[in-house]
Amino acid sequence: MSAHCQLTGARPGFGNAVSHSHRRTSRRFDPNIQRKRYWLASEGRHVRLTLSARAIKTVDAIGVEAAVARIRARGEKV
């Protein structure tokens, strides 16, 4: 599963882990990605979305129909 959100487009950030001796090594800051299944009433089927935790709260606020419309507007297939 790729670490990106279908709704917000959140992707991993990159930076450095800095040790006590101040040596730097590369690291990733991954978004909190979850797979969640929603009922899409307009199409009479379930859709499985890959969303960040923040995007799940957004879907709860705006509804799954509006969220799927936003995802499709970004050019992703649902």
Tab-separated table of N, CA, C and O in Angstrom:
chain	number	residue	atom	x	y	z
A	1	MET	N	0.847	-1.174	0.000
A	1	MET	CA	0.000	0.000	0.000
A	1	MET	C	0.891	1.235	0.000
A	1	MET	O	1.767	1.384	0.837
A	2	SER	N	0.674	2.120	-0.978
A	2	SER	CA	1.481	3.332	-1.021
A	2	SER	C	1.013	4.282	0.076
A	2	SER	O	-0.162	4.326	0.422
A	3	ALA	N	1.933	5.033	0.603
A	3	ALA	CA	1.630	5.914	1.732
A	3	ALA	C	1.154	7.270	1.232
A	3	ALA	O	1.838	8.271	1.399
A	4	HIS	N	-0.025	7.296	0.569
A	4	HIS	CA	-0.607	8.586	0.211
A	4	HIS	C	-2.119	8.516	0.362
A	4	HIS	O	-2.728	7.461	0.231
A	5	CYS	N	-2.690	9.673	0.657
A	5	CYS	CA	-4.123	9.788	0.909
A	5	CYS	C	-4.832	10.141	-0.389
A	5	CYS	O	-4.407	11.047	-1.114
A	6	GLN	N	-5.924	9.443	-0.690
A	6	GLN	CA	-6.665	9.716	-1.912
A	6	GLN	C	-7.409	11.041	-1.858
A	6	GLN	O	-7.603	11.677	-2.888
A	7	LEU	N	-7.827	11.470	-0.691
A	7	LEU	CA	-8.622	12.694	-0.571
A	7	LEU	C	-7.750	13.942	-0.468
A	7	LEU	O	-7.938	14.894	-1.215
A	8	THR	N	-6.794	13.945	0.434
A	8	THR	CA	-5.987	15.147	0.665
A	8	THR	C	-4.685	15.146	-0.115
A	8	THR	O	-4.050	16.187	-0.244
A	9	GLY	N	-4.261	13.983	-0.607
A	9	GLY	CA	-2.995	13.913	-1.332
A	9	GLY	C	-1.786	13.909	-0.431
A	9	GLY	O	-0.667	14.114	-0.901
A	10	ALA	N	-1.982	13.678	0.865
A	10	ALA	CA	-0.862	13.672	1.817
A	10	ALA	C	0.106	12.548	1.472
A	10	ALA	O	-0.306	11.410	1.233
A	11	ARG	N	1.377	12.866	1.403
A	11	ARG	CA	2.427	11.907	1.080
A	11	ARG	C	3.507	11.992	2.143
A	11	ARG	O	3.525	12.926	2.934
A	12	PRO	N	4.429	11.028	2.176
A	12	PRO	CA	5.490	11.084	3.181
A	12	PRO	C	6.347	12.335	3.024
A	12	PRO	O	6.587	12.805	1.910
A	13	GLY	N	6.783	12.861	4.170
A	13	GLY	CA	7.762	13.941	4.180
A	13	GLY	C	9.111	13.339	4.510
A	13	GLY	O	9.186	12.270	5.121
A	14	PHE	N	10.161	13.999	4.109
A	14	PHE	CA	11.499	13.465	4.346
A	14	PHE	C	12.309	14.457	5.155
A	14	PHE	O	12.120	15.665	5.062
A	15	GLY	N	13.213	13.911	5.945
A	15	GLY	CA	14.056	14.760	6.768
A	15	GLY	C	15.215	13.958	7.305
A	15	GLY	O	15.589	12.925	6.742
A	16	ASN	N	15.773	14.427	8.405
A	16	ASN	CA	16.913	13.772	9.007
A	16	ASN	C	16.618	13.392	10.448
A	16	ASN	O	15.982	14.155	11.169
A	17	ALA	N	17.099	12.214	10.838
A	17	ALA	CA	17.114	11.832	12.246
A	17	ALA	C	18.461	12.307	12.781
A	17	ALA	O	19.498	12.001	12.194
A	18	VAL	N	18.440	13.058	13.856
A	18	VAL	CA	19.671	13.619	14.398
A	18	VAL	C	19.970	12.917	15.718
A	18	VAL	O	19.190	12.982	16.669
A	19	SER	N	21.106	12.254	15.799
A	19	SER	CA	21.475	11.500	16.989
A	19	SER	C	22.055	12.435	18.054
A	19	SER	O	22.246	13.639	17.829
A	20	HIS	N	22.373	11.858	19.205
A	20	HIS	CA	22.960	12.639	20.298
A	20	HIS	C	24.294	13.245	19.877
A	20	HIS	O	24.622	14.368	20.261
A	21	SER	N	25.047	12.507	19.064
A	21	SER	CA	26.339	13.029	18.592
A	21	SER	C	26.170	13.955	17.383
A	21	SER	O	27.145	14.412	16.807
A	22	HIS	N	24.920	14.215	17.016
A	22	HIS	CA	24.543	15.145	15.951
A	22	HIS	C	24.829	14.615	14.553
A	22	HIS	O	24.906	15.378	13.595
A	23	ARG	N	24.977	13.291	14.419
A	23	ARG	CA	25.084	12.691	13.081
A	23	ARG	C	23.688	12.639	12.486
A	23	ARG	O	22.715	12.349	13.177
A	24	ARG	N	23.593	12.877	11.194
A	24	ARG	CA	22.288	12.899	10.528
A	24	ARG	C	22.140	11.684	9.618
A	24	ARG	O	23.027	11.383	8.841
A	25	THR	N	20.996	11.023	9.731
A	25	THR	CA	20.638	9.941	8.821
A	25	THR	C	19.246	10.226	8.282
A	25	THR	O	18.424	10.860	8.949
A	26	SER	N	18.977	9.756	7.081
A	26	SER	CA	17.711	10.044	6.413
A	26	SER	C	16.562	9.296	7.083
A	26	SER	O	16.725	8.168	7.545
A	27	ARG	N	15.400	9.919	7.119
A	27	ARG	CA	14.201	9.279	7.654
A	27	ARG	C	12.969	9.778	6.918
A	27	ARG	O	13.030	10.759	6.190
A	28	ARG	N	11.841	9.081	7.129
A	28	ARG	CA	10.562	9.433	6.525
A	28	ARG	C	9.544	9.774	7.605
A	28	ARG	O	9.488	9.129	8.631
A	29	PHE	N	8.714	10.772	7.323
A	29	PHE	CA	7.577	11.094	8.167
A	29	PHE	C	6.334	10.648	7.397
A	29	PHE	O	5.869	11.341	6.490
A	30	ASP	N	5.798	9.468	7.726
A	30	ASP	CA	4.655	8.918	7.003
A	30	ASP	C	3.341	9.459	7.562
A	30	ASP	O	3.184	9.605	8.774
A	31	PRO	N	2.369	9.756	6.680
A	31	PRO	CA	1.040	10.128	7.172
A	31	PRO	C	0.346	8.889	7.751
A	31	PRO	O	0.692	7.760	7.408
A	32	ASN	N	-0.629	9.126	8.607
A	32	ASN	CA	-1.371	8.038	9.250
A	32	ASN	C	-2.426	7.516	8.272
A	32	ASN	O	-3.565	7.968	8.259
A	33	ILE	N	-2.029	6.562	7.428
A	33	ILE	CA	-2.877	6.058	6.355
A	33	ILE	C	-3.676	4.842	6.830
A	33	ILE	O	-3.130	3.923	7.423
A	34	GLN	N	-4.982	4.891	6.566
A	34	GLN	CA	-5.890	3.796	6.907
A	34	GLN	C	-6.690	3.431	5.656
A	34	GLN	O	-6.956	4.292	4.818
A	35	ARG	N	-7.096	2.164	5.563
A	35	ARG	CA	-8.019	1.747	4.497
A	35	ARG	C	-9.412	1.647	5.115
A	35	ARG	O	-9.590	0.953	6.106
A	36	LYS	N	-10.375	2.335	4.525
A	36	LYS	CA	-11.709	2.374	5.099
A	36	LYS	C	-12.742	2.133	4.006
A	36	LYS	O	-12.596	2.620	2.891
A	37	ARG	N	-13.769	1.368	4.359
A	37	ARG	CA	-14.819	1.018	3.408
A	37	ARG	C	-16.070	1.831	3.709
A	37	ARG	O	-16.524	1.892	4.849
A	38	TYR	N	-16.604	2.480	2.672
A	38	TYR	CA	-17.802	3.306	2.810
A	38	TYR	C	-18.868	2.807	1.842
A	38	TYR	O	-18.563	2.320	0.759
A	39	TRP	N	-20.132	3.000	2.224
A	39	TRP	CA	-21.241	2.685	1.344
A	39	TRP	C	-21.532	3.917	0.481
A	39	TRP	O	-21.786	5.006	0.986
A	40	LEU	N	-21.477	3.742	-0.826
A	40	LEU	CA	-21.747	4.804	-1.773
A	40	LEU	C	-23.163	4.586	-2.312
A	40	LEU	O	-23.388	3.788	-3.223
A	41	ALA	N	-24.122	5.285	-1.723
A	41	ALA	CA	-25.538	5.036	-2.012
A	41	ALA	C	-25.900	5.350	-3.455
A	41	ALA	O	-26.728	4.666	-4.054
A	42	SER	N	-25.285	6.371	-4.043
A	42	SER	CA	-25.646	6.769	-5.405
A	42	SER	C	-25.308	5.692	-6.431
A	42	SER	O	-25.957	5.593	-7.470
A	43	GLU	N	-24.289	4.874	-6.138
A	43	GLU	CA	-23.897	3.803	-7.051
A	43	GLU	C	-24.316	2.430	-6.549
A	43	GLU	O	-24.106	1.425	-7.231
A	44	GLY	N	-24.875	2.364	-5.334
A	44	GLY	CA	-25.348	1.105	-4.772
A	44	GLY	C	-24.230	0.114	-4.501
A	44	GLY	O	-24.415	-1.094	-4.684
A	45	ARG	N	-23.077	0.599	-4.078
A	45	ARG	CA	-21.936	-0.289	-3.822
A	45	ARG	C	-21.041	0.297	-2.739
A	45	ARG	O	-21.153	1.469	-2.371
A	46	HIS	N	-20.157	-0.561	-2.226
A	46	HIS	CA	-19.145	-0.104	-1.277
A	46	HIS	C	-17.918	0.367	-2.046
A	46	HIS	O	-17.610	-0.159	-3.116
A	47	VAL	N	-17.230	1.351	-1.480
A	47	VAL	CA	-15.935	1.779	-2.018
A	47	VAL	C	-14.917	1.685	-0.896
A	47	VAL	O	-15.216	1.990	0.259
A	48	ARG	N	-13.727	1.234	-1.232
A	48	ARG	CA	-12.648	1.149	-0.252
A	48	ARG	C	-11.659	2.267	-0.563
A	48	ARG	O	-11.103	2.330	-1.657
A	49	LEU	N	-11.502	3.173	0.400
A	49	LEU	CA	-10.647	4.334	0.198
A	49	LEU	C	-9.410	4.241	1.076
A	49	LEU	O	-9.470	3.737	2.196
A	50	THR	N	-8.297	4.750	0.572
A	50	THR	CA	-7.059	4.850	1.336
A	50	THR	C	-6.963	6.298	1.804
A	50	THR	O	-6.721	7.200	0.997
A	51	LEU	N	-7.180	6.512	3.101
A	51	LEU	CA	-7.298	7.866	3.636
A	51	LEU	C	-6.380	8.063	4.824
A	51	LEU	O	-6.091	7.127	5.561
A	52	SER	N	-5.978	9.313	5.033
A	52	SER	CA	-5.263	9.659	6.250
A	52	SER	C	-6.297	9.831	7.367
A	52	SER	O	-7.499	9.970	7.113
A	53	ALA	N	-5.842	9.831	8.600
A	53	ALA	CA	-6.757	9.985	9.732
A	53	ALA	C	-7.480	11.324	9.660
A	53	ALA	O	-8.669	11.427	9.969
A	54	ARG	N	-6.790	12.364	9.206
A	54	ARG	CA	-7.416	13.674	9.051
A	54	ARG	C	-8.497	13.628	7.980
A	54	ARG	O	-9.560	14.237	8.116
A	55	ALA	N	-8.259	12.901	6.890
A	55	ALA	CA	-9.238	12.807	5.805
A	55	ALA	C	-10.477	12.021	6.234
A	55	ALA	O	-11.578	12.293	5.755
A	56	ILE	N	-10.314	11.035	7.119
A	56	ILE	CA	-11.470	10.290	7.633
A	56	ILE	C	-12.404	11.242	8.377
A	56	ILE	O	-13.622	11.178	8.228
A	57	LYS	N	-11.832	12.173	9.143
A	57	LYS	CA	-12.645	13.173	9.839
A	57	LYS	C	-13.321	14.106	8.839
A	57	LYS	O	-14.460	14.533	9.049
A	58	THR	N	-12.648	14.405	7.736
A	58	THR	CA	-13.234	15.248	6.699
A	58	THR	C	-14.417	14.548	6.048
A	58	THR	O	-15.457	15.162	5.803
A	59	VAL	N	-14.286	13.246	5.773
A	59	VAL	CA	-15.393	12.474	5.185
A	59	VAL	C	-16.581	12.462	6.149
A	59	VAL	O	-17.729	12.590	5.716
A	60	ASP	N	-16.309	12.327	7.444
A	60	ASP	CA	-17.391	12.358	8.426
A	60	ASP	C	-18.128	13.702	8.396
A	60	ASP	O	-19.335	13.761	8.599
A	61	ALA	N	-17.406	14.785	8.127
A	61	ALA	CA	-18.004	16.120	8.131
A	61	ALA	C	-18.755	16.419	6.835
A	61	ALA	O	-19.874	16.947	6.868
A	62	ILE	N	-18.170	16.095	5.668
A	62	ILE	CA	-18.778	16.497	4.393
A	62	ILE	C	-19.608	15.405	3.747
A	62	ILE	O	-20.372	15.676	2.832
A	63	GLY	N	-19.432	14.160	4.175
A	63	GLY	CA	-20.170	13.042	3.603
A	63	GLY	C	-19.356	12.324	2.545
A	63	GLY	O	-18.466	12.903	1.916
A	64	VAL	N	-19.682	11.054	2.349
A	64	VAL	CA	-18.902	10.213	1.444
A	64	VAL	C	-19.131	10.606	-0.012
A	64	VAL	O	-18.208	10.525	-0.838
A	65	GLU	N	-20.328	11.051	-0.358
A	65	GLU	CA	-20.609	11.436	-1.753
A	65	GLU	C	-19.734	12.623	-2.169
A	65	GLU	O	-19.143	12.618	-3.256
A	66	ALA	N	-19.649	13.640	-1.322
A	66	ALA	CA	-18.826	14.818	-1.632
A	66	ALA	C	-17.350	14.459	-1.648
A	66	ALA	O	-16.587	14.979	-2.468
A	67	ALA	N	-16.943	13.562	-0.752
A	67	ALA	CA	-15.541	13.158	-0.697
A	67	ALA	C	-15.146	12.412	-1.968
A	67	ALA	O	-14.075	12.657	-2.540
A	68	VAL	N	-16.009	11.501	-2.431
A	68	VAL	CA	-15.722	10.761	-3.666
A	68	VAL	C	-15.689	11.719	-4.855
A	68	VAL	O	-14.856	11.568	-5.759
A	69	ALA	N	-16.544	12.729	-4.847
A	69	ALA	CA	-16.531	13.726	-5.923
A	69	ALA	C	-15.197	14.477	-5.934
A	69	ALA	O	-14.628	14.737	-7.006
A	70	ARG	N	-14.677	14.826	-4.754
A	70	ARG	CA	-13.376	15.509	-4.666
A	70	ARG	C	-12.248	14.608	-5.145
A	70	ARG	O	-11.336	15.061	-5.838
A	71	ILE	N	-12.312	13.326	-4.779
A	71	ILE	CA	-11.271	12.383	-5.199
A	71	ILE	C	-11.279	12.241	-6.713
A	71	ILE	O	-10.221	12.256	-7.359
A	72	ARG	N	-12.458	12.127	-7.292
A	72	ARG	CA	-12.556	12.021	-8.752
A	72	ARG	C	-12.110	13.305	-9.441
A	72	ARG	O	-11.546	13.269	-10.531
A	73	ALA	N	-12.347	14.455	-8.810
A	73	ALA	CA	-11.907	15.732	-9.380
A	73	ALA	C	-10.380	15.825	-9.398
A	73	ALA	O	-9.805	16.492	-10.268
A	74	ARG	N	-9.719	15.141	-8.454
A	74	ARG	CA	-8.255	15.103	-8.433
A	74	ARG	C	-7.698	14.156	-9.500
A	74	ARG	O	-6.507	14.116	-9.729
A	75	GLY	N	-8.578	13.368	-10.134
A	75	GLY	CA	-8.157	12.464	-11.197
A	75	GLY	C	-7.888	11.056	-10.751
A	75	GLY	O	-7.361	10.250	-11.511
A	76	GLU	N	-8.250	10.717	-9.509
A	76	GLU	CA	-8.037	9.343	-9.025
A	76	GLU	C	-9.271	8.511	-9.310
A	76	GLU	O	-10.400	8.990	-9.300
A	77	LYS	N	-9.045	7.233	-9.548
A	77	LYS	CA	-10.129	6.302	-9.820
A	77	LYS	C	-10.680	5.760	-8.500
A	77	LYS	O	-9.921	5.432	-7.598
A	78	VAL	N	-12.010	5.686	-8.403
A	78	VAL	CA	-12.645	5.133	-7.207
A	78	VAL	C	-13.474	3.950	-7.597
A	78	VAL	O	-14.216	3.977	-8.525
